[in-house]
Amino acid sequence: MAAASSSSSSHLHIQSLSFTKQTLTKSLNPNTPKTLISFKPSKPFKPLTIKSVTSQTQSPQTHTFTHCFTKKEDGYLYCEGLKVQEVMEAVEKRPFYLYSKPQITKNVEAYKQALDGLNSVIGYAIKANNNLLILKHLKELGCGAVLVSGNELRLALLAGFDPTRCVFNGNGKLLEDLVLAAQEGVFVNIDSEFDLDNIVAAARIAGKRVNVLLRINPDVDPQVHPYVATGNKNSKFGIRNEKLQWFLDAVKSYPDELKLVGAHCHLGSTITKVDIFRDAAAIMVKFIDEIRAQGFDISYLNIGGGLGIDYYHTGAVLPTPRDLIDTVRELVKSRNLNLIIEPGRSLIANTCCFVNRVTGVKTNGTKNFIVIDGSMAELIRPSLYDAYQHIELVSPPPPDSAVSTFDVVGPVCESADFLGKNRELPAPARGSGLVVHDAGAYCMSMASTYNLKMRPPEYWVEEDGSVAKIRHGETFEDHMRLFEGLSI
């Protein structure tokens, strides 16, 4: 792919507000006139070659959760030793997601080491990020998959996941999707009375006995944002504790359709206190004892996922996968159970940045804004539940740039269109790069085409330092193809 050219505008004069150390105070005054500044892009970097993806996997040297995107002494942001600015010069000029493939490998290895000595399944939560090439890489690393829709099941099968190491979750699973799960031998969680009815019907249609787990709501407070809490009594997910016996009796009545093999709980997401997992596991093994006492030969405990990450980049000491597993290890061993975990965010979030270009800087007199080409359409977490993701510039700011407090916003016609609020940043030059960190999970997978902003391309840095495209960006032509052959 040819590098994007920036030399053609090297002497272009544009009209813009100038946020410099000398003029910052004045520019906050709405009566201050606009200032003409000279926009002179820096000398283009040597073009990168964007190559096709390979399937080779190299063993990592370390297995720690670190930030693979680092700012070095020269003021540039790097990904695995490669300047992000160089990547921006080499790819198409639009917002994009940039991943570190080696960091994905390291994150998986951290879980595999933590689970050493236990019979276990690492079920990657596809809802966190559904890029096909990332899924293939995770499958090669030995992961199973956790699914919450029929299309996620179909994608997992296309990516090559072993269906007997996949779990189908969800509070509203459709009959046709359950039939596919039954045919393929996927574990299925029972979430409600009607869900049980649908699983029985699917088993009969498929002519297969389905391995099921009961998703029990342990009513444990995960101490997270209510939008990502799933294990308390007010959640739409799971069965109520007091209804356990009803479900056991129901499963007994369908011996040809259902085989109860385990119990499942999922507390929520962004959890940073691992004793919460211990408390839930202690409750769950008591339920397992009760279930076994009634003659069920169950062997799986699924404790879900939800381990948090360092979104704030403050150096906070957060629990690792080993910390999480160590809190439940003895409980699992004491009942001779196979452990299923469902990491999503902690496997993929810190491997990626959302890369944008600065369209301009403005003030409304009381608040300053950095306007970028990315938006809530490509990354909705901050707008959806006020999530914080660290933001920084890709390259050194102009030497006279003043640090001020900015809201980082996009061009979408919504006041909720922001990527970050009240961020202390040096005023960037127009056209410079800006990244939103830790964007690997629940960002691209939740992207939309609102305001007809097409979903962006994705790239990753491979083990040898090369850059490969792993998803094409959508185009206006892609949108128009949805209407081909239709008329009024």
Short mmCIF file of C-alpha atoms in Angstrom, two decimals:
data_model
loop_
_atom_site.label_atom_id
_atom_site.label_comp_id
_atom_site.label_asym_id
_atom_site.label_seq_id
_atom_site.Cartn_x
_atom_site.Cartn_y
_atom_site.Cartn_z
CA MET A 1 0.00 0.00 0.00
CA ALA A 2 1.38 3.38 -0.92
CA ALA A 3 2.24 5.79 1.86
CA ALA A 4 -0.04 8.76 2.32
CA SER A 5 1.60 11.92 1.02
CA SER A 6 1.80 15.02 3.20
CA SER A 7 4.31 17.15 1.31
CA SER A 8 1.78 18.78 -0.99
CA SER A 9 0.48 21.04 1.79
CA SER A 10 3.84 22.04 3.24
CA HIS A 11 3.19 25.77 2.68
CA LEU A 12 -0.57 25.80 3.18
CA HIS A 13 -1.88 28.57 5.47
CA ILE A 14 -5.05 27.75 7.33
CA GLN A 15 -7.27 29.75 9.62
CA SER A 16 -7.41 28.27 13.10
CA LEU A 17 -7.22 29.06 16.77
CA SER A 18 -3.62 28.95 17.97
CA PHE A 19 -3.18 27.40 21.43
CA THR A 20 0.35 28.49 22.36
CA LYS A 21 1.95 29.35 25.67
CA GLN A 22 1.71 33.04 24.81
CA THR A 23 -1.79 33.12 23.43
CA LEU A 24 -3.64 30.48 25.45
CA THR A 25 -5.13 32.96 27.89
CA LYS A 26 -6.29 35.23 25.10
CA SER A 27 -7.72 32.41 23.04
CA LEU A 28 -10.06 31.45 25.85
CA ASN A 29 -11.72 34.84 25.41
CA PRO A 30 -14.53 34.46 22.86
CA ASN A 31 -13.85 38.00 21.60
CA THR A 32 -10.24 37.23 20.66
CA PRO A 33 -9.87 37.20 16.87
CA LYS A 34 -8.69 34.05 15.09
CA THR A 35 -5.00 33.82 14.28
CA LEU A 36 -3.43 32.71 11.01
CA ILE A 37 -0.89 29.95 11.61
CA SER A 38 1.34 28.07 9.22
CA PHE A 39 0.67 24.34 8.95
CA LYS A 40 3.90 22.61 7.97
CA PRO A 41 3.80 18.85 8.24
CA SER A 42 7.06 17.23 9.25
CA LYS A 43 9.20 15.40 6.75
CA PRO A 44 7.46 12.18 5.70
CA PHE A 45 8.68 9.00 7.33
CA LYS A 46 10.05 6.14 5.30
CA PRO A 47 6.99 4.26 4.00
CA LEU A 48 6.12 0.99 5.68
CA THR A 49 5.15 -2.05 3.70
CA ILE A 50 1.73 -3.32 4.77
CA LYS A 51 1.82 -7.04 4.15
CA SER A 52 -0.61 -9.91 4.30
CA VAL A 53 -1.13 -11.73 7.57
CA THR A 54 0.86 -14.85 8.44
CA SER A 55 -0.26 -17.55 10.85
CA GLN A 56 3.09 -18.07 12.59
CA THR A 57 3.07 -17.81 16.36
CA GLN A 58 6.26 -17.18 18.33
CA SER A 59 6.71 -17.88 22.02
CA PRO A 60 6.88 -14.68 24.07
CA GLN A 61 9.82 -13.86 26.30
CA THR A 62 7.66 -12.52 29.13
CA HIS A 63 4.10 -13.15 30.19
CA THR A 64 3.06 -9.92 31.85
CA PHE A 65 0.28 -7.43 31.32
CA THR A 66 2.17 -4.34 30.15
CA HIS A 67 1.40 -1.43 27.89
CA CYS A 68 2.77 -2.36 24.48
CA PHE A 69 2.21 1.25 23.41
CA THR A 70 4.89 3.38 25.08
CA LYS A 71 6.01 7.00 24.83
CA LYS A 72 9.79 7.21 24.53
CA GLU A 73 12.24 10.01 25.34
CA ASP A 74 12.02 11.38 21.80
CA GLY A 75 8.34 12.21 22.44
CA TYR A 76 6.96 9.66 19.96
CA LEU A 77 4.54 6.87 20.76
CA TYR A 78 5.76 3.39 19.83
CA CYS A 79 4.06 0.05 19.39
CA GLU A 80 6.48 -2.86 19.82
CA GLY A 81 9.40 -0.62 18.82
CA LEU A 82 7.62 0.87 15.79
CA LYS A 83 6.61 4.53 15.67
CA VAL A 84 2.85 4.88 15.45
CA GLN A 85 3.50 8.01 13.36
CA GLU A 86 5.19 5.81 10.76
CA VAL A 87 2.16 3.55 10.63
CA MET A 88 -0.08 6.59 10.14
CA GLU A 89 2.03 7.66 7.17
CA ALA A 90 1.81 4.21 5.60
CA VAL A 91 -1.90 3.41 5.83
CA GLU A 92 -5.03 4.99 4.43
CA LYS A 93 -5.81 8.39 5.90
CA ARG A 94 -8.72 7.65 8.20
CA PRO A 95 -9.18 6.53 11.81
CA PHE A 96 -7.95 2.98 12.40
CA TYR A 97 -7.33 0.40 15.09
CA LEU A 98 -3.74 -0.73 15.65
CA TYR A 99 -2.95 -3.91 17.63
CA SER A 100 0.15 -5.66 18.92
CA LYS A 101 0.01 -9.32 17.96
CA PRO A 102 2.86 -10.21 20.38
CA GLN A 103 0.90 -8.64 23.25
CA ILE A 104 -2.12 -10.80 22.46
CA THR A 105 0.13 -13.84 22.71
CA LYS A 106 1.62 -12.65 26.00
CA ASN A 107 -1.83 -12.12 27.51
CA VAL A 108 -2.94 -15.62 26.61
CA GLU A 109 0.28 -17.09 27.99
CA ALA A 110 -0.30 -15.26 31.27
CA TYR A 111 -3.61 -17.10 31.66
CA LYS A 112 -2.13 -20.43 30.60
CA GLN A 113 0.62 -20.12 33.19
CA ALA A 114 -1.89 -19.10 35.87
CA LEU A 115 -3.99 -22.20 35.13
CA ASP A 116 -1.06 -24.60 35.32
CA GLY A 117 -2.05 -27.66 37.35
CA LEU A 118 -5.79 -27.28 36.72
CA ASN A 119 -7.98 -28.90 34.09
CA SER A 120 -9.30 -25.81 32.39
CA VAL A 121 -10.68 -24.08 29.33
CA ILE A 122 -9.78 -20.49 28.44
CA GLY A 123 -12.98 -19.44 26.68
CA TYR A 124 -12.29 -16.15 24.90
CA ALA A 125 -15.37 -13.91 24.96
CA ILE A 126 -15.91 -13.14 21.27
CA LYS A 127 -18.21 -10.23 22.12
CA ALA A 128 -15.12 -8.27 23.23
CA ASN A 129 -13.59 -8.32 19.75
CA ASN A 130 -14.79 -10.36 16.79
CA ASN A 131 -11.98 -9.79 14.27
CA LEU A 132 -11.65 -13.08 12.37
CA LEU A 133 -7.84 -13.03 12.18
CA ILE A 134 -7.52 -12.28 15.89
CA LEU A 135 -9.88 -15.19 16.58
CA LYS A 136 -7.77 -17.51 14.44
CA HIS A 137 -4.67 -16.45 16.38
CA LEU A 138 -6.39 -17.09 19.71
CA LYS A 139 -7.54 -20.49 18.50
CA GLU A 140 -3.96 -21.36 17.52
CA LEU A 141 -2.90 -20.40 21.05
CA GLY A 142 -5.30 -22.98 22.46
CA CYS A 143 -8.30 -20.89 23.45
CA GLY A 144 -11.90 -21.96 23.32
CA ALA A 145 -14.66 -19.47 22.63
CA VAL A 146 -17.58 -17.98 24.55
CA LEU A 147 -20.57 -17.01 22.41
CA VAL A 148 -23.66 -14.89 22.93
CA SER A 149 -25.27 -15.08 19.49
CA GLY A 150 -25.73 -17.47 16.63
CA ASN A 151 -23.46 -15.43 14.39
CA GLU A 152 -20.69 -15.52 17.00
CA LEU A 153 -21.10 -19.31 16.99
CA ARG A 154 -20.84 -19.38 13.20
CA LEU A 155 -17.77 -17.13 13.30
CA ALA A 156 -16.11 -19.34 15.92
CA LEU A 157 -16.65 -22.37 13.71
CA LEU A 158 -15.21 -20.53 10.70
CA ALA A 159 -12.19 -19.53 12.79
CA GLY A 160 -11.58 -23.18 13.58
CA PHE A 161 -12.44 -23.30 17.28
CA ASP A 162 -13.15 -26.74 18.73
CA PRO A 163 -16.92 -26.56 19.39
CA THR A 164 -16.57 -28.86 22.41
CA ARG A 165 -14.46 -26.08 23.99
CA CYS A 166 -17.08 -23.41 23.28
CA VAL A 167 -19.84 -22.11 25.58
CA PHE A 168 -23.09 -20.56 24.32
CA ASN A 169 -24.31 -17.92 26.80
CA GLY A 170 -27.12 -15.40 26.64
CA ASN A 171 -30.51 -14.61 28.10
CA GLY A 172 -32.38 -14.71 24.78
CA LYS A 173 -30.87 -17.46 22.66
CA LEU A 174 -32.90 -18.24 19.53
CA LEU A 175 -34.10 -21.71 18.65
CA GLU A 176 -32.34 -21.88 15.27
CA ASP A 177 -29.04 -20.90 16.90
CA LEU A 178 -29.51 -23.46 19.66
CA VAL A 179 -30.07 -26.14 17.01
CA LEU A 180 -26.67 -25.33 15.51
CA ALA A 181 -25.08 -25.40 18.97
CA ALA A 182 -26.65 -28.79 19.66
CA GLN A 183 -25.47 -30.18 16.33
CA GLU A 184 -21.90 -29.02 16.96
CA GLY A 185 -21.62 -30.21 20.57
CA VAL A 186 -21.25 -26.77 22.16
CA PHE A 187 -21.80 -26.30 25.90
CA VAL A 188 -25.04 -24.38 26.44
CA ASN A 189 -25.95 -22.35 29.51
CA ILE A 190 -29.53 -22.55 30.79
CA ASP A 191 -30.56 -18.97 31.65
CA SER A 192 -34.34 -19.17 32.23
CA GLU A 193 -37.43 -21.36 32.04
CA PHE A 194 -38.12 -20.48 28.40
CA ASP A 195 -34.44 -20.92 27.58
CA LEU A 196 -34.61 -24.46 28.94
CA ASP A 197 -37.67 -25.13 26.78
CA ASN A 198 -35.84 -23.89 23.69
CA ILE A 199 -32.76 -25.99 24.44
CA VAL A 200 -34.93 -29.10 24.80
CA ALA A 201 -36.62 -28.32 21.47
CA ALA A 202 -33.23 -27.75 19.80
CA ALA A 203 -31.94 -31.07 21.14
CA ARG A 204 -34.91 -32.89 19.63
CA ILE A 205 -34.52 -31.16 16.26
CA ALA A 206 -30.78 -31.86 16.16
CA GLY A 207 -31.18 -35.39 17.48
CA LYS A 208 -28.40 -34.70 19.95
CA ARG A 209 -28.18 -34.65 23.73
CA VAL A 210 -26.95 -31.21 24.80
CA ASN A 211 -24.33 -30.66 27.48
CA VAL A 212 -25.77 -27.88 29.63
CA LEU A 213 -24.66 -25.73 32.54
CA LEU A 214 -26.98 -23.87 34.88
CA ARG A 215 -26.21 -20.15 34.94
CA ILE A 216 -26.85 -19.36 38.59
CA ASN A 217 -27.06 -15.79 39.79
CA PRO A 218 -24.94 -15.77 42.97
CA ASP A 219 -26.10 -12.26 43.94
CA VAL A 220 -22.55 -11.00 44.45
CA ASP A 221 -21.92 -7.27 44.00
CA PRO A 222 -18.94 -6.86 41.60
CA GLN A 223 -18.56 -3.18 42.60
CA VAL A 224 -18.49 -1.93 39.01
CA HIS A 225 -20.62 0.34 36.81
CA PRO A 226 -24.23 -0.98 36.83
CA TYR A 227 -24.18 -1.35 33.05
CA VAL A 228 -21.47 -4.03 33.32
CA ALA A 229 -22.70 -5.78 36.48
CA THR A 230 -24.32 -9.13 35.67
CA GLY A 231 -24.21 -11.24 38.83
CA ASN A 232 -26.50 -9.40 41.23
CA LYS A 233 -30.17 -10.08 41.92
CA ASN A 234 -31.39 -7.26 39.65
CA SER A 235 -29.56 -8.58 36.59
CA LYS A 236 -31.42 -9.91 33.57
CA PHE A 237 -28.95 -12.81 33.43
CA GLY A 238 -29.10 -16.18 35.13
CA ILE A 239 -31.55 -18.07 37.31
CA ARG A 240 -32.46 -17.05 40.86
CA ASN A 241 -30.88 -19.04 43.65
CA GLU A 242 -34.23 -20.02 45.10
CA LYS A 243 -35.29 -21.50 41.72
CA LEU A 244 -32.39 -23.98 41.58
CA GLN A 245 -34.47 -26.99 42.62
CA TRP A 246 -37.10 -26.26 39.98
CA PHE A 247 -34.44 -26.31 37.26
CA LEU A 248 -32.87 -29.51 38.60
CA ASP A 249 -36.23 -31.23 38.51
CA ALA A 250 -36.84 -29.93 35.00
CA VAL A 251 -33.48 -31.22 33.74
CA LYS A 252 -34.23 -34.64 35.30
CA SER A 253 -37.42 -34.79 33.25
CA TYR A 254 -35.50 -34.55 29.96
CA PRO A 255 -32.81 -37.26 30.23
CA ASP A 256 -32.69 -37.82 26.46
CA GLU A 257 -32.28 -34.13 25.63
CA LEU A 258 -30.18 -32.64 28.43
CA LYS A 259 -27.05 -33.67 30.30
CA LEU A 260 -26.21 -31.35 33.19
CA VAL A 261 -22.41 -31.09 33.28
CA GLY A 262 -21.74 -27.94 35.29
CA ALA A 263 -22.66 -24.65 36.88
CA HIS A 264 -21.87 -21.17 35.64
CA CYS A 265 -21.82 -17.64 37.00
CA HIS A 266 -20.65 -14.34 35.59
CA LEU A 267 -20.35 -11.35 37.90
CA GLY A 268 -19.67 -8.46 35.55
CA SER A 269 -16.81 -6.62 33.92
CA THR A 270 -13.87 -4.33 34.82
CA ILE A 271 -13.53 -6.11 38.20
CA THR A 272 -10.39 -5.13 40.10
CA LYS A 273 -10.90 -7.03 43.37
CA VAL A 274 -10.28 -10.74 42.95
CA ASP A 275 -11.77 -11.66 46.33
CA ILE A 276 -15.10 -11.09 44.57
CA PHE A 277 -14.32 -14.11 42.37
CA ARG A 278 -13.40 -16.12 45.47
CA ASP A 279 -16.68 -15.22 47.17
CA ALA A 280 -18.67 -16.23 44.10
CA ALA A 281 -16.73 -19.49 43.67
CA ALA A 282 -17.37 -20.40 47.29
CA ILE A 283 -21.10 -19.95 46.72
CA MET A 284 -20.99 -21.89 43.48
CA VAL A 285 -19.20 -24.96 44.90
CA LYS A 286 -21.89 -25.18 47.59
CA PHE A 287 -24.48 -25.27 44.82
CA ILE A 288 -22.42 -27.94 43.07
CA ASP A 289 -22.39 -29.99 46.26
CA GLU A 290 -26.20 -29.75 46.40
CA ILE A 291 -26.52 -30.70 42.74
CA ARG A 292 -24.19 -33.69 43.07
CA ALA A 293 -26.10 -34.85 46.14
CA GLN A 294 -29.12 -35.30 43.86
CA GLY A 295 -27.27 -37.70 41.59
CA PHE A 296 -25.97 -35.34 38.91
CA ASP A 297 -22.42 -36.10 37.76
CA ILE A 298 -21.30 -32.55 37.05
CA SER A 299 -17.65 -31.73 36.53
CA TYR A 300 -17.44 -28.10 35.31
CA LEU A 301 -17.37 -24.81 37.17
CA ASN A 302 -17.53 -21.75 34.93
CA ILE A 303 -16.67 -18.57 36.85
CA GLY A 304 -17.06 -16.26 33.85
CA GLY A 305 -14.69 -13.40 33.13
CA GLY A 306 -14.51 -9.72 33.96
CA LEU A 307 -10.94 -9.06 35.15
CA GLY A 308 -10.22 -5.32 34.88
CA ILE A 309 -7.23 -3.55 33.34
CA ASP A 310 -5.29 -0.32 33.95
CA TYR A 311 -7.41 2.03 31.85
CA TYR A 312 -6.11 5.08 33.74
CA HIS A 313 -2.39 4.37 33.13
CA THR A 314 -1.57 5.56 36.63
CA GLY A 315 0.68 2.63 37.50
CA ALA A 316 -1.93 1.15 39.82
CA VAL A 317 -1.19 -2.42 40.89
CA LEU A 318 -4.09 -4.47 39.58
CA PRO A 319 -4.79 -8.20 39.90
CA THR A 320 -3.17 -10.48 37.34
CA PRO A 321 -4.62 -13.68 35.87
CA ARG A 322 -2.59 -15.62 38.44
CA ASP A 323 -4.09 -13.54 41.25
CA LEU A 324 -7.55 -14.36 39.95
CA ILE A 325 -6.94 -18.09 39.52
CA ASP A 326 -5.16 -18.42 42.86
CA THR A 327 -8.29 -17.18 44.67
CA VAL A 328 -10.33 -20.12 43.33
CA ARG A 329 -7.63 -22.77 42.81
CA GLU A 330 -8.13 -24.74 46.03
CA LEU A 331 -11.91 -24.61 45.78
CA VAL A 332 -11.74 -26.06 42.27
CA LYS A 333 -9.29 -28.76 43.31
CA SER A 334 -11.30 -29.65 46.40
CA ARG A 335 -14.26 -30.67 44.22
CA ASN A 336 -12.14 -32.16 41.38
CA LEU A 337 -13.68 -29.72 38.91
CA ASN A 338 -12.73 -28.57 35.44
CA LEU A 339 -12.50 -24.77 35.47
CA ILE A 340 -13.88 -22.65 32.64
CA ILE A 341 -13.00 -18.96 32.52
CA GLU A 342 -14.28 -16.42 30.03
CA PRO A 343 -11.73 -13.59 29.64
CA GLY A 344 -12.38 -10.96 27.00
CA ARG A 345 -11.20 -7.51 28.06
CA SER A 346 -8.12 -8.80 29.91
CA LEU A 347 -6.98 -10.73 26.84
CA ILE A 348 -7.43 -8.07 24.19
CA ALA A 349 -8.08 -4.54 25.53
CA ASN A 350 -4.50 -3.45 26.25
CA THR A 351 -3.22 -4.77 22.90
CA CYS A 352 -4.73 -1.95 20.83
CA CYS A 353 -4.99 1.78 20.28
CA PHE A 354 -7.58 3.69 18.28
CA VAL A 355 -5.55 6.05 16.09
CA ASN A 356 -6.99 9.40 14.95
CA ARG A 357 -5.93 12.65 13.34
CA VAL A 358 -6.60 16.07 14.80
CA THR A 359 -9.01 18.07 12.67
CA GLY A 360 -8.62 21.22 14.73
CA VAL A 361 -8.61 22.88 18.15
CA LYS A 362 -11.33 25.25 19.29
CA THR A 363 -12.81 26.95 22.33
CA ASN A 364 -16.33 28.09 23.15
CA GLY A 365 -15.02 30.59 25.65
CA THR A 366 -15.33 28.37 28.71
CA LYS A 367 -14.25 24.97 27.41
CA ASN A 368 -11.52 23.84 25.03
CA PHE A 369 -11.96 21.09 22.45
CA ILE A 370 -9.65 18.90 20.42
CA VAL A 371 -11.71 17.75 17.43
CA ILE A 372 -10.57 14.51 15.81
CA ASP A 373 -11.72 12.44 12.83
CA GLY A 374 -12.70 9.51 15.05
CA SER A 375 -15.91 9.56 17.08
CA MET A 376 -18.43 7.74 19.23
CA ALA A 377 -19.42 5.83 16.10
CA GLU A 378 -16.06 4.04 16.08
CA LEU A 379 -15.56 3.94 19.87
CA ILE A 380 -18.67 4.32 22.01
CA ARG A 381 -17.58 3.24 25.51
CA PRO A 382 -17.03 6.80 26.86
CA SER A 383 -20.40 7.96 25.51
CA LEU A 384 -22.27 4.81 26.52
CA TYR A 385 -21.29 4.58 30.18
CA ASP A 386 -18.76 7.35 30.76
CA ALA A 387 -15.84 4.94 30.50
CA TYR A 388 -12.33 6.37 30.85
CA GLN A 389 -9.65 5.49 28.31
CA HIS A 390 -6.23 7.11 28.35
CA ILE A 391 -5.54 9.59 25.53
CA GLU A 392 -2.24 10.97 24.30
CA LEU A 393 -0.57 12.46 21.25
CA VAL A 394 1.40 10.31 18.83
CA SER A 395 4.25 12.78 18.27
CA PRO A 396 5.83 15.73 20.12
CA PRO A 397 3.59 18.83 20.14
CA PRO A 398 4.77 22.13 18.62
CA PRO A 399 7.47 23.69 20.83
CA ASP A 400 5.25 26.65 21.78
CA SER A 401 2.21 24.48 22.54
CA ALA A 402 0.58 25.08 25.92
CA VAL A 403 -0.86 22.36 28.09
CA SER A 404 -4.51 22.92 28.83
CA THR A 405 -7.68 21.05 29.71
CA PHE A 406 -9.53 19.71 26.68
CA ASP A 407 -12.52 17.61 25.81
CA VAL A 408 -11.54 15.27 22.97
CA VAL A 409 -14.53 15.08 20.63
CA GLY A 410 -15.49 13.79 17.22
CA PRO A 411 -17.54 15.17 14.31
CA VAL A 412 -20.74 13.21 15.00
CA CYS A 413 -23.86 15.34 15.48
CA GLU A 414 -24.41 14.44 19.15
CA SER A 415 -23.33 16.21 22.31
CA ALA A 416 -22.49 12.73 23.61
CA ASP A 417 -19.81 12.39 20.92
CA PHE A 418 -16.68 12.49 23.04
CA LEU A 419 -13.69 10.20 23.53
CA GLY A 420 -12.50 11.87 26.71
CA LYS A 421 -13.39 14.81 28.91
CA ASN A 422 -11.21 17.20 30.90
CA ARG A 423 -7.90 15.82 29.65
CA GLU A 424 -4.66 17.67 30.32
CA LEU A 425 -2.92 17.72 26.94
CA PRO A 426 -0.58 19.98 24.99
CA ALA A 427 -2.43 21.72 22.18
CA PRO A 428 -1.78 19.56 19.12
CA ALA A 429 -0.99 20.75 15.62
CA ARG A 430 -3.69 20.27 13.04
CA GLY A 431 -3.31 16.89 11.35
CA SER A 432 -1.24 15.36 14.13
CA GLY A 433 -1.97 11.94 15.57
CA LEU A 434 -3.91 11.20 18.74
CA VAL A 435 -4.63 7.79 20.20
CA VAL A 436 -7.21 6.35 22.57
CA HIS A 437 -5.49 3.56 24.50
CA ASP A 438 -6.74 0.11 25.52
CA ALA A 439 -9.22 -0.01 22.65
CA GLY A 440 -9.02 -3.72 21.86
CA ALA A 441 -12.17 -4.71 23.75
CA TYR A 442 -15.74 -3.45 23.33
CA CYS A 443 -14.69 -0.72 20.92
CA MET A 444 -14.51 -1.97 17.34
CA SER A 445 -17.03 -4.71 18.17
CA MET A 446 -19.52 -2.00 19.23
CA ALA A 447 -18.77 0.37 16.34
CA SER A 448 -21.61 1.65 14.15
CA THR A 449 -22.17 3.62 10.96
CA TYR A 450 -24.00 6.48 12.67
CA ASN A 451 -23.76 9.67 10.59
CA LEU A 452 -22.55 7.29 7.86
CA LYS A 453 -19.11 7.09 9.43
CA MET A 454 -17.91 3.82 7.98
CA ARG A 455 -16.34 1.30 10.35
CA PRO A 456 -12.56 1.69 10.29
CA PRO A 457 -9.79 -0.67 9.14
CA GLU A 458 -7.67 -2.66 11.57
CA TYR A 459 -3.95 -3.45 11.53
CA TRP A 460 -1.53 -5.22 13.80
CA VAL A 461 2.21 -5.14 14.39
CA GLU A 462 3.59 -8.65 14.04
CA GLU A 463 6.44 -10.38 15.87
CA ASP A 464 9.01 -9.25 13.29
CA GLY A 465 7.96 -5.59 13.53
CA SER A 466 6.04 -5.55 10.25
CA VAL A 467 2.51 -4.18 9.93
CA ALA A 468 -0.34 -6.19 8.44
CA LYS A 469 -3.92 -5.24 7.67
CA ILE A 470 -6.32 -7.56 9.49
CA ARG A 471 -9.62 -5.95 8.51
CA HIS A 472 -10.64 -3.77 5.59
CA GLY A 473 -12.29 -0.47 6.40
CA GLU A 474 -15.88 -0.19 5.26
CA THR A 475 -16.70 2.20 2.41
CA PHE A 476 -19.67 4.16 1.15
CA GLU A 477 -19.91 1.62 -1.66
CA ASP A 478 -20.28 -1.14 0.95
CA HIS A 479 -23.24 0.76 2.38
CA MET A 480 -24.89 1.22 -1.00
CA ARG A 481 -24.62 -2.51 -1.79
CA LEU A 482 -27.22 -3.11 0.93
CA PHE A 483 -29.80 -1.49 -1.35
CA GLU A 484 -28.92 -3.19 -4.63
CA GLY A 485 -31.93 -4.61 -6.43
CA LEU A 486 -34.42 -2.73 -4.28
CA SER A 487 -36.84 -0.11 -5.59
CA ILE A 488 -39.91 1.90 -4.62
#
